[in-house]
mmCIF file of C-alpha atoms in Angstrom:
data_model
loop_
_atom_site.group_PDB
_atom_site.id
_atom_site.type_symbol
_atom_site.label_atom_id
_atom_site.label_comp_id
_atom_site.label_asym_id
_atom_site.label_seq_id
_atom_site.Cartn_x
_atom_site.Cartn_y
_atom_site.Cartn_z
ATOM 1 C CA UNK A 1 0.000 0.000 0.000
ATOM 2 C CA UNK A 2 2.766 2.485 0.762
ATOM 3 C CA UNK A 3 4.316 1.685 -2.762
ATOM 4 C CA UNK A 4 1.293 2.749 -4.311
ATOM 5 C CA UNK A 5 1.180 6.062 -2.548
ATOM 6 C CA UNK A 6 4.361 6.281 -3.419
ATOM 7 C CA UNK A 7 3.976 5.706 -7.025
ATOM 8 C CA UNK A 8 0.975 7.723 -7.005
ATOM 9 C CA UNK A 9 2.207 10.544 -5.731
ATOM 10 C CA UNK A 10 5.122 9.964 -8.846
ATOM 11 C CA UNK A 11 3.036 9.962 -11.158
ATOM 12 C CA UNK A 12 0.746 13.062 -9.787
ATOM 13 C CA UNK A 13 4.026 14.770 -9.540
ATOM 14 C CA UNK A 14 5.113 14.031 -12.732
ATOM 15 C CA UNK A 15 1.895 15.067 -14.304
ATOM 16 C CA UNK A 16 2.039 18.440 -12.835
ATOM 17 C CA UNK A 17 5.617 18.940 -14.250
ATOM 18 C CA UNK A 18 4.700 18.386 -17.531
ATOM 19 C CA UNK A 19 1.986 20.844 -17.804
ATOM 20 C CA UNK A 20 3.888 23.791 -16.038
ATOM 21 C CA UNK A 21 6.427 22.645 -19.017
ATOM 22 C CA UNK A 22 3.829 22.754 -21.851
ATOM 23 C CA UNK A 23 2.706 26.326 -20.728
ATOM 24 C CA UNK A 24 6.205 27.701 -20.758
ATOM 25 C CA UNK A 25 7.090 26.286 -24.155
ATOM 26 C CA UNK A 26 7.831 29.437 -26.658
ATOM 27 C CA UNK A 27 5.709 29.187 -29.483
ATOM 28 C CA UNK A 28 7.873 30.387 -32.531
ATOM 29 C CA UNK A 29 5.209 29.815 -35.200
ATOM 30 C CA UNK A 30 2.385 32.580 -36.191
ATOM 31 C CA UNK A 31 -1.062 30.495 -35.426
ATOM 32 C CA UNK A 32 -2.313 31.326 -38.999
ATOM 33 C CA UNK A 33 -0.884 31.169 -42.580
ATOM 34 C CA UNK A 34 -3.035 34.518 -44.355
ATOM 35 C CA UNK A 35 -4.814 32.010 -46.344
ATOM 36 C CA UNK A 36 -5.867 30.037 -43.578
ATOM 37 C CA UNK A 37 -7.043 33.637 -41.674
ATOM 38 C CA UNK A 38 -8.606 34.807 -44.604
ATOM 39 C CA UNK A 39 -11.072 31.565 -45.028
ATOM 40 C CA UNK A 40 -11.907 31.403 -41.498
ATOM 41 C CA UNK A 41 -12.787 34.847 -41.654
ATOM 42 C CA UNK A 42 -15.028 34.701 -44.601
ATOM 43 C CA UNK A 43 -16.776 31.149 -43.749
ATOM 44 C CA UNK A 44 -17.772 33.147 -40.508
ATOM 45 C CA UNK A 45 -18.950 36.215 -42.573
ATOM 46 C CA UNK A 46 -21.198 33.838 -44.655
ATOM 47 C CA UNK A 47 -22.977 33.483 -41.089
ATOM 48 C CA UNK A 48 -23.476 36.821 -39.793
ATOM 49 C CA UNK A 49 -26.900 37.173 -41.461
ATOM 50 C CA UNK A 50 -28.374 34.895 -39.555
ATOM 51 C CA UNK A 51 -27.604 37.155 -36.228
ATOM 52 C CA UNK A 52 -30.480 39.333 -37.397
ATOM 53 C CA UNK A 53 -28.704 42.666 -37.251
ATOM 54 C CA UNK A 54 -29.502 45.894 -38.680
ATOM 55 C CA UNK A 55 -27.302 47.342 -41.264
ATOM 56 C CA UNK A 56 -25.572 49.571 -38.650
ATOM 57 C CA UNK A 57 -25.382 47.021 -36.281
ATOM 58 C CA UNK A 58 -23.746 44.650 -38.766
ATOM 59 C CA UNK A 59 -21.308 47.221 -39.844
ATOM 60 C CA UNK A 60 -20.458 48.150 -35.999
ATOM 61 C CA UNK A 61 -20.401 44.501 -35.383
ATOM 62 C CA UNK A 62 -18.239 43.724 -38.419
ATOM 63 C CA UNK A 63 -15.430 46.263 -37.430
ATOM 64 C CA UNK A 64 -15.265 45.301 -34.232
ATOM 65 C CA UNK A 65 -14.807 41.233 -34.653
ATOM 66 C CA UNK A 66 -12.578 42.195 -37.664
ATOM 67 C CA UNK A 67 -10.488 43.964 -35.367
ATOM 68 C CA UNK A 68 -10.511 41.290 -32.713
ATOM 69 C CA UNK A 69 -10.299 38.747 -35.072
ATOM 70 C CA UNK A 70 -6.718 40.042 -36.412
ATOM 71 C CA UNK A 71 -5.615 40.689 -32.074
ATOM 72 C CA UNK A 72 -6.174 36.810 -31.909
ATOM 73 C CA UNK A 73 -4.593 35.753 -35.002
ATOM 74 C CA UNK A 74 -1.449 38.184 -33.909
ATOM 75 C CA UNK A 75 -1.209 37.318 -30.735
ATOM 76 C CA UNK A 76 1.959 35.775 -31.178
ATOM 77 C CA UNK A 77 3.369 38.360 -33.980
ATOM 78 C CA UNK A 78 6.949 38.348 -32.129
ATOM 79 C CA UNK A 79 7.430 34.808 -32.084
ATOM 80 C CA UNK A 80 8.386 34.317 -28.932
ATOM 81 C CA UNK A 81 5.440 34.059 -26.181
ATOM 82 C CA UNK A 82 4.646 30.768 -23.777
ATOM 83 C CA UNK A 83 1.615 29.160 -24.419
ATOM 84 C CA UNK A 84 0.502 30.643 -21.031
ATOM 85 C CA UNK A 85 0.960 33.547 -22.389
ATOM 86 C CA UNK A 86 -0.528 33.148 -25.592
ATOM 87 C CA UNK A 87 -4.028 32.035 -23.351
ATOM 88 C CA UNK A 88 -4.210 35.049 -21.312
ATOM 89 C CA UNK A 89 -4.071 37.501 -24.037
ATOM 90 C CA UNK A 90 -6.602 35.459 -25.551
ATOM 91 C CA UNK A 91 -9.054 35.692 -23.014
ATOM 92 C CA UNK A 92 -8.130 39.410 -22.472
ATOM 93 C CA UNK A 93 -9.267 39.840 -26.218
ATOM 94 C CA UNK A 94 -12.325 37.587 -26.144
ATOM 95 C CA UNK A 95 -13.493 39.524 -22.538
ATOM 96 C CA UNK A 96 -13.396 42.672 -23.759
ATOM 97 C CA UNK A 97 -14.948 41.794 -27.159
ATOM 98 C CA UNK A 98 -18.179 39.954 -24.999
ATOM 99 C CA UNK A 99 -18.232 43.506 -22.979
ATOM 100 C CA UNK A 100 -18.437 45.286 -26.051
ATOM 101 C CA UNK A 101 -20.584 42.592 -27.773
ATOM 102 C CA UNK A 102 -23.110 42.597 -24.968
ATOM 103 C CA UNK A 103 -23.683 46.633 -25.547
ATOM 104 C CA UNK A 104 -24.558 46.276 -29.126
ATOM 105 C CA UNK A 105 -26.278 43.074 -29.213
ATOM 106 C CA UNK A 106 -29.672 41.572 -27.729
ATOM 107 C CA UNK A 107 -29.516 38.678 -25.797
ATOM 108 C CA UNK A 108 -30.958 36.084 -29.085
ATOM 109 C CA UNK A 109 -28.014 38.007 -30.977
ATOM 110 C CA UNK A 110 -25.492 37.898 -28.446
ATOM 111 C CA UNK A 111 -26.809 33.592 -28.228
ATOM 112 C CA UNK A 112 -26.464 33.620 -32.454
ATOM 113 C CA UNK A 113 -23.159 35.110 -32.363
ATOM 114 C CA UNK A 114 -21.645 32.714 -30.116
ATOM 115 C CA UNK A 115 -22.664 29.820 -32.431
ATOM 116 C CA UNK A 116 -21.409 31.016 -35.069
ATOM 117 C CA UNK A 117 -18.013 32.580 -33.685
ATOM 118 C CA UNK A 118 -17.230 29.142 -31.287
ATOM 119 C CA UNK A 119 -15.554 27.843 -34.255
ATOM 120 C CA UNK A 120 -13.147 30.385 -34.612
ATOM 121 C CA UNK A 121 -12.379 30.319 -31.034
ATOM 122 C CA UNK A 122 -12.050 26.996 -30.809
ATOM 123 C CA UNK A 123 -9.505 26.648 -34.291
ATOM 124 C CA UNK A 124 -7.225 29.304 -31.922
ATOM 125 C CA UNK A 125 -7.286 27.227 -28.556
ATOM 126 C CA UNK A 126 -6.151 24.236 -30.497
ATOM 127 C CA UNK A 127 -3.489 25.863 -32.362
ATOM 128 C CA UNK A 128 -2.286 27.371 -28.955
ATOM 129 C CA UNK A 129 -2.179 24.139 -27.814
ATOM 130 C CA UNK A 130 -0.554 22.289 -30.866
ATOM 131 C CA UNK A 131 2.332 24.181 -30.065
ATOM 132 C CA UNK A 132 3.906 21.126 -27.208
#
């Protein structure tokens, strides 16, 4: 029984190391080619109809995930942040685009948007965490 703690506590240890590694690793690699920004970009624009938004709206709404959209896609312009990094200016960019979102949207807008835009999101998170 006390080898098993033993080895447990190993293997719990050994876990733990190997994340604090993975966030630390320098990812040296932009997360998107410009072909591969400018698709996702425009599959997602083939969506925004479907929000429902007025034709200022969409405009407003339009400039402002364009100009989040390229933040999350640079995040890593200089080559040479940690992948824990890399995740907290993420979520600085994606919390301050739902507090902006939240002012110009209604709530079935804001609920549209998120469908539609959890791709994107999602394609960034893995290629954060691609980079081992």
């Amino acid at each position: 029984m006390k080898n098993f703690l033993y080895l447990f506590v190993f293997f719990l240890s050994f876990n733990t190391l190997c994340q604090a590694q993975e966030d630390q690793t320098i990812v040296e690699k932009s997360l998107y080619s410009k072909e591969e920004k400018e698709t996702t970009f425009a599959n997602f624009k083939k969506d925004v109809p479907s929000i429902g938004l007025t034709a200022e709206t969409e405009k407003m709404y339009l400039d402002l995930i364009t100009s989040n959209f390229t933040k999350m896609v640079r995040l890593n312009k200089d080559r040479n942040s940690t992948q824990k990094q890399l995740k907290q200016q993420l979520k600085r960019v994606l919390e301050d685009q739902r507090s902006e979102l939240k002012k110009m949207l209604t709530f079935d807008q804001f609920k549209r948007h998120q469908q539609i835009y959890k791709p994107i999101i999602e394609s960034v998170r893995q290629r954060i965490d691609m980079y081992q």
